[in-house]
Each structure stands twice: as C-alpha cells, then as structure tokens.
Amino acid sequence: MAGWKANCINLFVLAVIFVSGEKVAKHNSCKKVLGQEASSLTVAQISNVSSKVRFEICADEGGVIYYCPGDEICCTPGDPLSKCCPAEKPLCLPVENPERCCPVGYPILCGLYCCEEGSFCCNEKTCCENEGACCGAQCCEDGEFCCSGVSCCDSGDSCCGVKCCDVGEFCCNGINCCDSVDACCGAQCCPEDAPCCKQDESSACCDKVTMGCCDGYGCVTPCPSQFDAIGCQLSSLSLDDKLLEAPYGLPTNVYRLLRPNENPDGIVAKNPGAQKSVLSHVNCGSRPKYASQFISTSASLDVAKDYKKKRRGKRYNRIENL
C-alpha cells in the first residue's frame, strides 16, 4: 500500500485596512483573501478508504485510487496529479494548473492573493478596484496620484523621487522632502541648529555648538576659541553685516603675529570676496587651502606675545600693531 501524503489545510483571511492622512502603503476597498495552497491527492488501496464517511475520488487506476479526504474537492477529476481544495475555497486557480484555492466570488489569482471579481491584480501584490489605482504594491484612492510607481500622494503634493512632499516643502535632490532649500543637504534635511556642511562631493549636518564647519573639510572639532567667535557673531561684528548701523566699541589697537612674507602696510585677506562666518574662520582659518575674507588679529598684546612664545620656531617671527 502506498504511503499517505500529508495534507495541510490552513485558512488565512487578510483584513482590509483603511488608512488616511499618512503616506504609507494602503489597500483600497476591494476585498482580497490570501489564497490557500492546493494540497496533493492522497493515494491508497480502495479497500482502505471504502469505510470512510467522506472523500472524493479523483482517479481510479485498477484498485488504487487518488482521492481528496474530508470535504475537499478534486480540482481536475480523472487526473492522478490533481490537487485538492477545501469546500470553503473551492476555486482551483489557475484553472490550467491549479496551485491555490480561492473562495467563491474571488476568481482572480494575484500572487498569493485571491481578488474579488471585477477587480484588478496590481503587480501580483494586491487587488485594486481598477488598473488606474495600481501603484507599486498598493492602491491609490480617489484624489491621489501615483508617484514614481511606488507611493500614493495627495493631489496637492509633489513627487520627489519615491516620496510625497507636502505643499511648501522642498524636494532635496530627488531623495528627501525638506522644510526649505537651505535645509537640503545631500540625501538628508538639516535642522536650523545643525546647518549643512559640504566636504568635497559629500555633505553632512554640522552641529553649531559641538562642531565647526570647514569648506573642503566638512565637520571638524572646533577650536577652543570658538566661543569668542560666537560672542563676536552675536554682537554682529561680522565684516559683511550690512545691518550694523553704528560700530560697536572696537579696540584702538589690534596685533598680529606676522609671517616672514607679510608686510604690515599691505596685509589683505586670502579671499576678500568670500562669505565665511566668523566662527568658520576661527575654526578653519589655519587649515591649508582655506580662504576667508577675515584677517586674524588680537586686541591684547599679551595674548599675541603668549601665542608667539608657543609658536617659537614656527613660521611667525614678529608682532605688529596694525
């Protein structure tokens, strides 16, 4: 007697979820059911099943029968390779080679799902009311449009890559939705307290308090004197501050530790037309290839002397009162 083949009968029902206000994958009102995998026939001697109360014979080959046990039905009667489906899911799909079982009213096979009659199979992922609602693995609702074949966006939104940007948001490099153009930083959006800092071809959000931003270097560990620069910025002492109506009380004398090639009568900034911040100059001014519109000086002769002492043997040779 041939061995019995295992029969696995599992029923799954996928609840239809309605989602509104969130740009997440959604399903529309078209019902769908997770199809059940069709089971293989059971093979036995006819004498061993004649006493069973319920079974359906699919094929009889000289005393050896192929049947579906219990209330299961035979998908292709007369075929010993037929599959079996339970009574509650009697539709064997696809008809030409049944693999899954679907309930009555759900005659469309869509991947693992059975779609309601009259619906559209959307990319073998879900069931939509019509083809126009199909968007990737979801169905767009009335008033929505499909963005890049992936996301359902509201009518007032704009498509940014595969994301939906709200009205007023800026599409950042086709990747992210930022509050403004200034917040756009590569593939991310920077908050106001951590503006975008560019480094060659890359960029990152650089925390104003804990890091300094150097063009070409990105976020760097700030100089200890950055807090003086912050105070200077808050006092609007930046040379490019057009809103400053009257100068603050600046020191009468400022001192600079000169390099051997510098002439105190003709010192100019490395890049007078630059638009660097004071904080940026403090943190990055001594780095190679960095050029700002500022010239570093000190209002204290003692500070300049102390700095010259620490830099002994370096490239600085004298202090000048500018």
Coordinates of C-alpha atoms in Angstrom, one line a residue:
M1 CA 0.0 0.0 0.0
A2 CA 1.4 3.4 -1.0
G3 CA 2.3 5.8 1.8
W4 CA -0.1 8.6 2.8
K5 CA 0.9 12.1 1.7
A6 CA 0.4 14.9 4.2
N7 CA -2.5 17.3 3.7
C8 CA -2.1 20.8 5.0
I9 CA -5.2 22.9 5.3
N10 CA -4.7 26.4 6.6
L11 CA -7.1 29.3 6.3
F12 CA -5.9 32.8 6.2
V13 CA -8.1 35.9 5.9
L14 CA -6.4 39.3 5.2
A15 CA -8.3 42.1 6.8
V16 CA -8.8 45.2 4.6
I17 CA -7.2 48.2 6.3
F18 CA -8.2 51.8 5.6
V19 CA -5.5 54.3 6.1
S20 CA -5.9 58.1 5.8
G21 CA -3.7 61.1 6.4
E22 CA -0.5 59.0 6.3
K23 CA 1.7 58.4 3.3
V24 CA 2.0 54.7 3.8
A25 CA 1.1 51.7 1.8
K26 CA -2.6 51.3 1.7
H27 CA -5.3 49.0 0.3
N28 CA -8.5 50.3 -1.2
S29 CA -12.0 49.0 -0.5
C30 CA -11.6 46.0 -2.9
K31 CA -11.6 42.9 -0.7
K32 CA -9.0 40.2 -1.1
V33 CA -8.2 36.9 0.6
L34 CA -5.0 35.1 1.0
G35 CA -5.3 32.0 -1.2
Q36 CA -4.6 28.6 0.3
E37 CA -2.1 26.3 -1.3
A38 CA -3.7 23.4 -3.0
S39 CA -2.9 20.1 -1.4
S40 CA -1.8 16.9 -3.2
L41 CA -4.0 13.9 -3.7
T42 CA -3.9 11.0 -1.2
V43 CA -3.1 7.6 -2.6
A44 CA -4.4 4.4 -1.1
Q45 CA -5.9 1.0 -1.9
I46 CA -9.7 1.3 -2.4
S47 CA -10.3 -1.2 0.4
N48 CA -8.7 1.1 2.8
V49 CA -11.0 4.1 2.1
S50 CA -14.3 2.4 1.4
S51 CA -15.2 2.7 5.1
K52 CA -14.5 6.4 5.2
V53 CA -17.5 8.6 5.5
R54 CA -16.4 11.5 3.3
F55 CA -13.9 11.5 0.4
E56 CA -13.9 12.4 -3.3
I57 CA -12.2 10.1 -5.8
C58 CA -10.2 11.9 -8.4
A59 CA -8.8 8.9 -10.3
D60 CA -9.1 5.1 -10.0
E61 CA -6.3 3.1 -11.5
G62 CA -7.2 -0.5 -11.0
G63 CA -7.9 -0.7 -7.4
V64 CA -5.5 2.1 -6.4
I65 CA -7.4 5.4 -6.0
Y66 CA -6.4 9.0 -5.8
Y67 CA -8.8 11.0 -3.7
C68 CA -9.3 14.2 -1.7
P69 CA -10.1 13.5 2.0
G70 CA -13.0 15.0 4.0
D71 CA -14.9 17.8 2.3
E72 CA -12.1 18.7 -0.1
I73 CA -12.9 18.7 -3.8
C74 CA -10.9 17.4 -6.7
C75 CA -9.6 20.2 -9.0
T76 CA -9.1 18.1 -12.1
P77 CA -11.3 14.9 -11.9
G78 CA -9.7 11.9 -13.6
D79 CA -6.2 13.2 -13.2
P80 CA -4.0 11.4 -10.7
L81 CA -1.9 14.6 -10.5
S82 CA -4.9 16.6 -9.5
K83 CA -4.8 19.0 -6.5
C84 CA -7.4 19.3 -3.7
C85 CA -9.1 22.4 -2.4
P86 CA -11.3 22.8 0.7
A87 CA -15.1 23.3 0.4
E88 CA -14.8 26.9 1.7
K89 CA -12.3 27.7 -1.0
P90 CA -13.4 25.6 -4.0
L91 CA -12.0 27.7 -6.8
C92 CA -8.8 26.0 -8.1
L93 CA -6.5 28.6 -9.7
P94 CA -5.1 28.9 -12.2
V95 CA -7.5 26.6 -13.9
E96 CA -4.9 25.1 -16.3
N97 CA -2.5 24.2 -13.5
P98 CA -4.2 24.7 -10.1
E99 CA -1.8 25.8 -7.3
R100 CA -4.0 27.8 -4.9
C101 CA -7.6 27.7 -3.6
C102 CA -9.8 30.7 -3.6
P103 CA -13.4 31.3 -2.2
V104 CA -16.4 31.8 -4.4
G105 CA -16.5 35.5 -5.6
Y106 CA -12.7 35.8 -5.7
P107 CA -11.9 34.2 -9.1
I108 CA -8.7 36.3 -9.9
L109 CA -5.4 34.9 -8.7
C110 CA -2.9 37.7 -7.8
G111 CA 0.3 36.3 -6.5
L112 CA -0.6 34.8 -3.1
Y113 CA -4.0 36.5 -3.1
C114 CA -7.4 35.9 -4.5
C115 CA -9.0 39.1 -5.8
E116 CA -12.7 40.0 -5.8
E117 CA -14.5 39.6 -9.1
G118 CA -14.2 42.7 -11.3
S119 CA -11.0 43.9 -9.5
F120 CA -7.5 44.4 -10.9
C121 CA -4.4 42.5 -9.9
C122 CA -1.8 45.1 -9.1
N123 CA 1.7 43.8 -9.8
E124 CA 1.0 40.4 -8.2
K125 CA 1.0 42.3 -4.8
T126 CA -2.6 43.4 -4.1
C127 CA -6.1 43.9 -5.5
C128 CA -7.3 47.3 -6.8
E129 CA -10.7 48.5 -7.9
N130 CA -9.2 49.3 -11.3
E131 CA -5.9 49.5 -13.2
G132 CA -5.6 53.2 -12.7
A133 CA -5.4 52.8 -8.9
C134 CA -2.5 50.4 -9.1
C135 CA 0.7 51.9 -7.7
G136 CA 3.6 49.6 -6.9
A137 CA 2.4 47.3 -4.1
Q138 CA -0.7 49.4 -3.1
C139 CA -3.8 51.0 -4.5
C140 CA -4.3 54.8 -4.6
E141 CA -7.6 56.2 -3.5
D142 CA -9.7 58.9 -5.3
G143 CA -7.9 62.2 -5.3
E144 CA -4.4 60.7 -5.1
F145 CA -1.8 60.1 -7.8
C146 CA 0.9 57.5 -8.1
C147 CA 4.5 58.9 -7.6
S148 CA 7.2 57.0 -9.4
G149 CA 5.2 53.8 -9.4
V150 CA 5.7 53.4 -5.7
S151 CA 3.9 56.0 -3.5
C152 CA 0.3 57.4 -3.4
C153 CA 0.4 61.2 -3.0
D154 CA -2.4 63.6 -2.2
S155 CA -3.4 65.8 -5.1
G156 CA -1.7 68.9 -3.7
D157 CA 1.6 67.1 -3.0
S158 CA 4.6 67.0 -5.3
C159 CA 6.5 63.8 -6.2
C160 CA 10.2 63.7 -5.0
G161 CA 11.8 60.5 -6.1
V162 CA 9.6 58.0 -4.4
K163 CA 8.4 60.3 -1.7
C164 CA 5.5 62.7 -1.4
C165 CA 6.3 66.3 -0.4
D166 CA 3.7 68.4 1.2
V167 CA 2.8 71.9 -0.1
G168 CA 5.7 74.3 0.8
E169 CA 8.3 71.5 1.2
F170 CA 11.4 71.5 -1.0
C171 CA 12.4 68.4 -2.9
C172 CA 16.0 67.8 -1.9
N173 CA 18.0 66.1 -4.7
G174 CA 15.1 63.9 -5.6
I175 CA 15.5 62.0 -2.3
N176 CA 14.0 63.8 0.6
C177 CA 11.4 66.5 1.5
C178 CA 12.9 69.4 3.4
D179 CA 11.4 72.4 5.0
S180 CA 13.5 74.8 2.9
V181 CA 16.2 74.9 0.2
D182 CA 18.8 75.7 2.9
A183 CA 17.9 72.6 4.9
C184 CA 18.7 70.4 1.9
C185 CA 22.0 68.6 2.5
G186 CA 22.8 65.7 0.2
A187 CA 20.3 63.0 0.9
Q188 CA 19.1 64.5 4.2
C189 CA 17.5 67.6 5.7
C190 CA 19.4 69.6 8.3
P191 CA 17.7 71.4 11.3
E192 CA 18.4 75.1 12.0
D193 CA 20.8 74.2 14.8
A194 CA 22.9 71.9 12.6
P195 CA 23.2 73.5 9.1
C196 CA 24.6 71.7 6.1
C197 CA 28.4 71.5 5.8
K198 CA 29.9 70.4 2.5
Q199 CA 33.0 68.4 2.1
D200 CA 34.1 67.8 -1.5
E201 CA 31.4 65.8 -3.1
S202 CA 29.7 64.9 0.2
S203 CA 27.8 66.9 2.8
A204 CA 26.6 66.5 6.4
C205 CA 24.6 68.3 9.0
C206 CA 27.1 70.1 11.4
D207 CA 26.0 70.9 14.9
K208 CA 26.6 74.6 15.6
V209 CA 27.5 74.0 19.3
T210 CA 29.8 71.0 19.2
M211 CA 31.3 71.1 15.7
G212 CA 32.8 73.5 13.3
C213 CA 32.3 73.5 9.5
C214 CA 35.2 74.0 7.2
D215 CA 34.8 74.2 3.4
G216 CA 36.6 71.2 1.9
Y217 CA 37.0 69.5 5.3
G218 CA 33.4 69.1 6.5
C219 CA 32.6 69.0 10.2
V220 CA 35.6 69.4 12.4
T221 CA 36.4 69.6 16.1
P222 CA 36.2 73.3 16.9
C223 CA 39.0 75.5 18.2
P224 CA 38.8 76.3 21.9
S225 CA 38.5 80.0 21.0
Q226 CA 35.3 79.4 19.0
F227 CA 33.3 80.7 22.0
D228 CA 34.9 84.1 21.5
A229 CA 33.9 83.9 17.9
I230 CA 30.3 83.0 18.9
G231 CA 30.2 86.1 21.1
C232 CA 31.5 88.2 18.3
Q233 CA 28.8 86.9 15.9
L234 CA 26.1 87.6 18.4
S235 CA 27.3 91.2 18.6
S236 CA 27.0 91.5 14.8
L237 CA 30.7 92.2 14.4
S238 CA 30.9 90.3 11.1
L239 CA 32.6 92.4 8.4
D240 CA 29.8 91.6 6.0
D241 CA 27.0 92.6 8.3
K242 CA 25.0 95.3 6.4
L243 CA 22.5 95.7 9.2
L244 CA 25.1 97.3 11.5
E245 CA 24.1 101.0 11.6
A246 CA 26.9 102.1 14.0
P247 CA 30.1 100.3 15.0
Y248 CA 30.5 98.9 18.5
G249 CA 33.3 99.9 20.7
L250 CA 36.2 98.3 18.9
P251 CA 39.8 98.3 20.4
T252 CA 42.1 101.1 19.3
N253 CA 45.0 98.7 18.6
V254 CA 45.0 95.2 17.2
Y255 CA 48.0 93.0 17.0
R256 CA 49.0 90.3 14.5
L257 CA 51.8 87.8 14.6
L258 CA 53.3 88.2 11.1
R259 CA 54.7 85.6 8.8
P260 CA 58.1 86.3 7.2
N261 CA 56.5 87.2 3.9
E262 CA 53.8 89.6 5.3
N263 CA 54.1 93.4 5.1
P264 CA 52.1 95.2 7.9
D265 CA 51.4 98.0 5.4
G266 CA 49.7 95.8 2.9
I267 CA 48.0 92.8 4.6
V268 CA 44.9 91.6 2.8
A269 CA 42.7 88.7 3.4
K270 CA 43.2 85.5 1.4
N271 CA 39.9 85.9 -0.3
P272 CA 38.3 89.4 0.3
G273 CA 35.2 88.4 -1.6
A274 CA 34.4 85.3 0.5
Q275 CA 31.3 85.0 2.6
K276 CA 32.6 83.0 5.5
S277 CA 31.2 83.3 9.0
V278 CA 33.4 84.5 11.9
L279 CA 33.0 81.1 13.5
S280 CA 34.1 79.3 10.3
H281 CA 37.3 81.5 10.2
V282 CA 38.1 80.8 13.8
N283 CA 37.7 77.0 13.4
C284 CA 39.3 76.7 10.0
G285 CA 41.4 79.7 9.1
S286 CA 44.7 77.9 9.8
R287 CA 43.9 74.9 7.6
P288 CA 45.6 74.6 4.2
K289 CA 43.5 75.8 1.2
Y290 CA 41.0 77.6 3.5
A291 CA 40.5 81.2 2.4
S292 CA 38.2 83.7 4.1
Q293 CA 37.6 87.5 4.0
F294 CA 38.9 87.9 7.5
I295 CA 42.4 88.7 8.9
S296 CA 43.2 87.1 12.3
T297 CA 44.3 89.7 15.0
S298 CA 44.2 90.1 18.8
A299 CA 43.2 93.1 20.8
S300 CA 45.6 92.0 23.5
L301 CA 49.4 92.4 23.2
D302 CA 49.9 89.9 26.0
V303 CA 47.8 87.3 24.1
A304 CA 49.9 87.9 20.9
K305 CA 53.1 87.5 22.9
D306 CA 51.9 84.3 24.5
Y307 CA 50.9 82.9 21.1
K308 CA 54.3 83.9 19.6
K309 CA 56.1 82.1 22.5
K310 CA 54.1 79.0 21.9
R311 CA 54.8 79.1 18.2
R312 CA 58.5 79.6 18.6
G313 CA 60.4 78.1 15.8
K314 CA 57.4 78.1 13.6
R315 CA 56.7 80.4 10.6
Y316 CA 55.8 83.5 12.7
N317 CA 58.7 86.0 13.5
R318 CA 57.3 89.3 14.8
I319 CA 54.3 91.1 16.3
E320 CA 53.0 94.2 14.6
N321 CA 50.5 96.8 15.8
L322 CA 48.0 97.2 12.9

